[in-house]
């Protein structure tokens, strides 16, 4: 069976947040065991879920394929947005999973009939990463392209076919809308940070 990096990272999140809760709430917990488990998961991801040759995270252990879900790694605080490994991963995903300015979730055969269209949520995940990396122009461009998939009421579907200019899959899709909100907030925060830096430079 495949060991998907995104799934393993969420297992890391579960243990990490359990530790944080135990510490914050001063609740009794097997902290030593949890900390050891958390560190083991991280070590395995960094060893088997990372392509040393290309310098990018990959979809599954010991593989080379990409997955747009990897864009969630900094969102869950597994790695920093500005980590060089994450920057390279973002660039590789933009190049290899691009579909009309949007993103496929992955490119590997999943045994389902037909070709997958672009996943709207993935486009917004990309915006969040680019904003977190301070690449504001690219983030705004990706945001505008994702926004163009909405209908006249501002509703998003699960998928979008750029060639046919049509929505596909579940509609409206909650994940697409949640990702839209997260991307919007990420852009706002990134602009505020940029403005603060510019103001500090001006004062100095």
Short mmCIF file of C-alpha atoms in Angstrom, two decimals:
data_model
loop_
_atom_site.label_atom_id
_atom_site.label_comp_id
_atom_site.label_asym_id
_atom_site.label_seq_id
_atom_site.Cartn_x
_atom_site.Cartn_y
_atom_site.Cartn_z
CA UNK A 1 0.00 0.00 0.00
CA UNK A 2 1.04 3.58 -0.61
CA UNK A 3 2.03 5.76 2.31
CA UNK A 4 0.83 9.23 1.29
CA UNK A 5 2.88 12.12 2.61
CA UNK A 6 -0.14 14.35 3.22
CA UNK A 7 -1.80 11.63 5.33
CA UNK A 8 1.39 11.02 7.28
CA UNK A 9 1.74 14.76 7.88
CA UNK A 10 -1.77 14.89 9.30
CA UNK A 11 -0.86 12.04 11.65
CA UNK A 12 2.08 14.20 12.75
CA UNK A 13 -0.33 17.10 13.27
CA UNK A 14 -2.63 14.99 15.45
CA UNK A 15 0.21 14.00 17.80
CA UNK A 16 1.76 17.48 17.79
CA UNK A 17 -1.53 19.17 18.66
CA UNK A 18 -2.22 16.56 21.32
CA UNK A 19 1.07 17.52 22.94
CA UNK A 20 0.25 21.21 22.72
CA UNK A 21 -3.15 20.67 24.31
CA UNK A 22 -1.70 18.58 27.12
CA UNK A 23 0.87 21.27 27.87
CA UNK A 24 -1.55 24.18 27.55
CA UNK A 25 -4.33 22.59 29.60
CA UNK A 26 -1.89 20.98 32.04
CA UNK A 27 -3.54 17.61 31.48
CA UNK A 28 -1.81 14.33 32.20
CA UNK A 29 -0.66 12.61 29.01
CA UNK A 30 2.10 10.18 27.90
CA UNK A 31 4.11 13.13 26.62
CA UNK A 32 7.42 11.30 26.20
CA UNK A 33 5.82 8.62 24.05
CA UNK A 34 3.84 11.14 22.03
CA UNK A 35 6.90 13.30 21.47
CA UNK A 36 8.90 10.28 20.33
CA UNK A 37 6.10 9.22 17.96
CA UNK A 38 5.77 12.74 16.54
CA UNK A 39 9.52 12.91 15.88
CA UNK A 40 9.53 9.45 14.27
CA UNK A 41 6.75 10.46 11.88
CA UNK A 42 8.61 13.63 10.91
CA UNK A 43 11.87 11.77 10.36
CA UNK A 44 10.16 9.20 8.13
CA UNK A 45 8.45 11.88 6.06
CA UNK A 46 11.69 13.80 5.60
CA UNK A 47 13.56 10.64 4.64
CA UNK A 48 11.04 8.74 2.50
CA UNK A 49 8.61 11.49 1.48
CA UNK A 50 11.26 13.78 0.07
CA UNK A 51 13.07 13.47 -3.25
CA UNK A 52 16.67 14.39 -2.48
CA UNK A 53 17.60 14.58 -6.15
CA UNK A 54 14.96 17.17 -7.00
CA UNK A 55 14.77 18.73 -3.56
CA UNK A 56 10.98 18.46 -3.28
CA UNK A 57 8.39 16.68 -1.18
CA UNK A 58 6.54 13.94 -3.06
CA UNK A 59 3.09 12.38 -3.06
CA UNK A 60 3.99 9.06 -1.42
CA UNK A 61 6.94 7.40 0.30
CA UNK A 62 9.77 6.33 -2.01
CA UNK A 63 8.03 7.83 -5.05
CA UNK A 64 8.68 10.78 -7.35
CA UNK A 65 5.15 11.95 -8.30
CA UNK A 66 3.76 15.21 -6.97
CA UNK A 67 0.45 15.98 -5.27
CA UNK A 68 -1.11 19.41 -4.79
CA UNK A 69 -2.08 18.37 -1.25
CA UNK A 70 1.59 18.95 -0.39
CA UNK A 71 0.74 22.65 -0.51
CA UNK A 72 -0.94 22.10 2.86
CA UNK A 73 2.31 21.18 4.65
CA UNK A 74 3.11 24.74 5.80
CA UNK A 75 -0.54 25.46 6.60
CA UNK A 76 -0.47 22.73 9.26
CA UNK A 77 2.96 23.97 10.42
CA UNK A 78 4.87 20.87 9.35
CA UNK A 79 7.36 23.14 7.55
CA UNK A 80 7.73 26.91 7.18
CA UNK A 81 6.38 28.53 4.03
CA UNK A 82 9.83 29.93 3.32
CA UNK A 83 11.66 26.62 3.80
CA UNK A 84 13.71 26.05 0.63
CA UNK A 85 12.26 22.55 0.28
CA UNK A 86 8.76 24.01 0.29
CA UNK A 87 9.63 26.77 -2.18
CA UNK A 88 10.98 24.15 -4.60
CA UNK A 89 7.93 21.96 -4.03
CA UNK A 90 5.58 24.84 -4.82
CA UNK A 91 7.46 25.65 -8.02
CA UNK A 92 7.46 22.00 -9.12
CA UNK A 93 3.72 21.68 -8.49
CA UNK A 94 3.04 24.87 -10.45
CA UNK A 95 5.02 23.50 -13.38
CA UNK A 96 3.96 19.86 -13.42
CA UNK A 97 0.32 19.98 -12.28
CA UNK A 98 -0.74 23.13 -14.13
CA UNK A 99 -3.98 22.95 -16.07
CA UNK A 100 -4.98 26.18 -17.72
CA UNK A 101 -3.59 28.27 -14.89
CA UNK A 102 -5.24 26.05 -12.27
CA UNK A 103 -3.96 22.82 -10.70
CA UNK A 104 -4.66 19.14 -11.00
CA UNK A 105 -4.59 17.37 -7.65
CA UNK A 106 -2.08 14.85 -9.06
CA UNK A 107 -1.07 13.35 -12.40
CA UNK A 108 -0.69 9.65 -11.59
CA UNK A 109 -3.24 7.10 -12.79
CA UNK A 110 -5.87 6.53 -10.09
CA UNK A 111 -7.71 3.75 -11.98
CA UNK A 112 -10.76 5.99 -12.46
CA UNK A 113 -12.19 6.49 -15.94
CA UNK A 114 -11.45 9.72 -17.78
CA UNK A 115 -9.08 12.55 -16.95
CA UNK A 116 -9.40 14.65 -13.83
CA UNK A 117 -10.04 18.36 -14.26
CA UNK A 118 -8.47 21.05 -12.10
CA UNK A 119 -9.41 21.05 -8.42
CA UNK A 120 -10.52 24.51 -7.36
CA UNK A 121 -9.31 24.12 -3.76
CA UNK A 122 -5.79 23.35 -4.99
CA UNK A 123 -5.61 26.71 -6.78
CA UNK A 124 -6.44 28.49 -3.53
CA UNK A 125 -3.91 26.35 -1.61
CA UNK A 126 -1.32 27.61 -4.09
CA UNK A 127 -2.33 31.20 -3.37
CA UNK A 128 -1.85 30.61 0.34
CA UNK A 129 1.64 29.20 -0.18
CA UNK A 130 2.75 31.96 -2.55
CA UNK A 131 1.43 34.61 -0.16
CA UNK A 132 3.21 32.94 2.76
CA UNK A 133 6.44 33.02 0.75
CA UNK A 134 6.05 36.71 0.05
CA UNK A 135 5.50 36.22 -3.68
CA UNK A 136 2.61 38.64 -3.78
CA UNK A 137 2.39 39.22 -7.53
CA UNK A 138 2.27 35.48 -8.22
CA UNK A 139 -0.21 34.96 -5.38
CA UNK A 140 -2.54 37.66 -6.71
CA UNK A 141 -2.35 36.24 -10.23
CA UNK A 142 -3.18 32.73 -8.97
CA UNK A 143 -6.01 34.16 -6.85
CA UNK A 144 -7.52 35.99 -9.81
CA UNK A 145 -7.38 32.84 -11.94
CA UNK A 146 -9.08 30.78 -9.22
CA UNK A 147 -11.74 33.44 -8.72
CA UNK A 148 -12.58 33.23 -12.42
CA UNK A 149 -13.96 29.72 -11.86
CA UNK A 150 -16.87 31.04 -9.76
CA UNK A 151 -20.32 31.46 -11.22
CA UNK A 152 -22.28 34.72 -11.30
CA UNK A 153 -23.26 34.22 -7.64
CA UNK A 154 -19.68 33.71 -6.53
CA UNK A 155 -20.13 29.97 -5.93
CA UNK A 156 -17.40 27.42 -6.63
CA UNK A 157 -17.63 23.83 -7.79
CA UNK A 158 -15.31 21.00 -6.80
CA UNK A 159 -13.51 20.93 -10.15
CA UNK A 160 -13.18 23.10 -13.22
CA UNK A 161 -12.42 22.25 -16.83
CA UNK A 162 -10.47 25.21 -18.31
CA UNK A 163 -10.73 23.87 -21.86
CA UNK A 164 -14.53 23.59 -21.75
CA UNK A 165 -14.83 26.56 -19.38
CA UNK A 166 -17.22 24.59 -17.22
CA UNK A 167 -17.69 23.46 -13.63
CA UNK A 168 -17.51 19.78 -12.73
CA UNK A 169 -18.09 17.64 -9.65
CA UNK A 170 -19.95 18.63 -6.51
CA UNK A 171 -21.57 22.06 -6.56
CA UNK A 172 -21.32 24.13 -4.51
CA UNK A 173 -18.30 22.55 -2.88
CA UNK A 174 -17.58 23.49 0.75
CA UNK A 175 -13.84 22.74 0.49
CA UNK A 176 -13.49 25.14 -2.44
CA UNK A 177 -15.22 27.89 -0.45
CA UNK A 178 -13.21 27.27 2.72
CA UNK A 179 -9.99 27.36 0.70
CA UNK A 180 -11.12 30.59 -0.92
CA UNK A 181 -11.56 32.19 2.52
CA UNK A 182 -8.15 30.95 3.71
CA UNK A 183 -6.46 32.25 0.55
CA UNK A 184 -8.12 35.65 0.91
CA UNK A 185 -6.93 35.98 4.51
CA UNK A 186 -3.44 34.84 3.55
CA UNK A 187 -3.26 37.54 0.86
CA UNK A 188 -4.44 40.21 3.31
CA UNK A 189 -1.85 39.18 5.90
CA UNK A 190 0.92 39.08 3.29
CA UNK A 191 0.06 42.59 2.08
CA UNK A 192 0.04 43.87 5.65
CA UNK A 193 3.49 42.37 6.27
CA UNK A 194 4.77 43.92 3.05
CA UNK A 195 3.36 47.31 4.03
CA UNK A 196 4.94 47.07 7.50
CA UNK A 197 8.33 46.26 5.97
CA UNK A 198 8.03 49.15 3.53
CA UNK A 199 7.08 51.54 6.35
CA UNK A 200 10.00 50.36 8.47
CA UNK A 201 12.40 50.85 5.56
CA UNK A 202 11.02 54.33 4.94
CA UNK A 203 11.45 55.29 8.62
CA UNK A 204 15.04 54.10 8.66
#
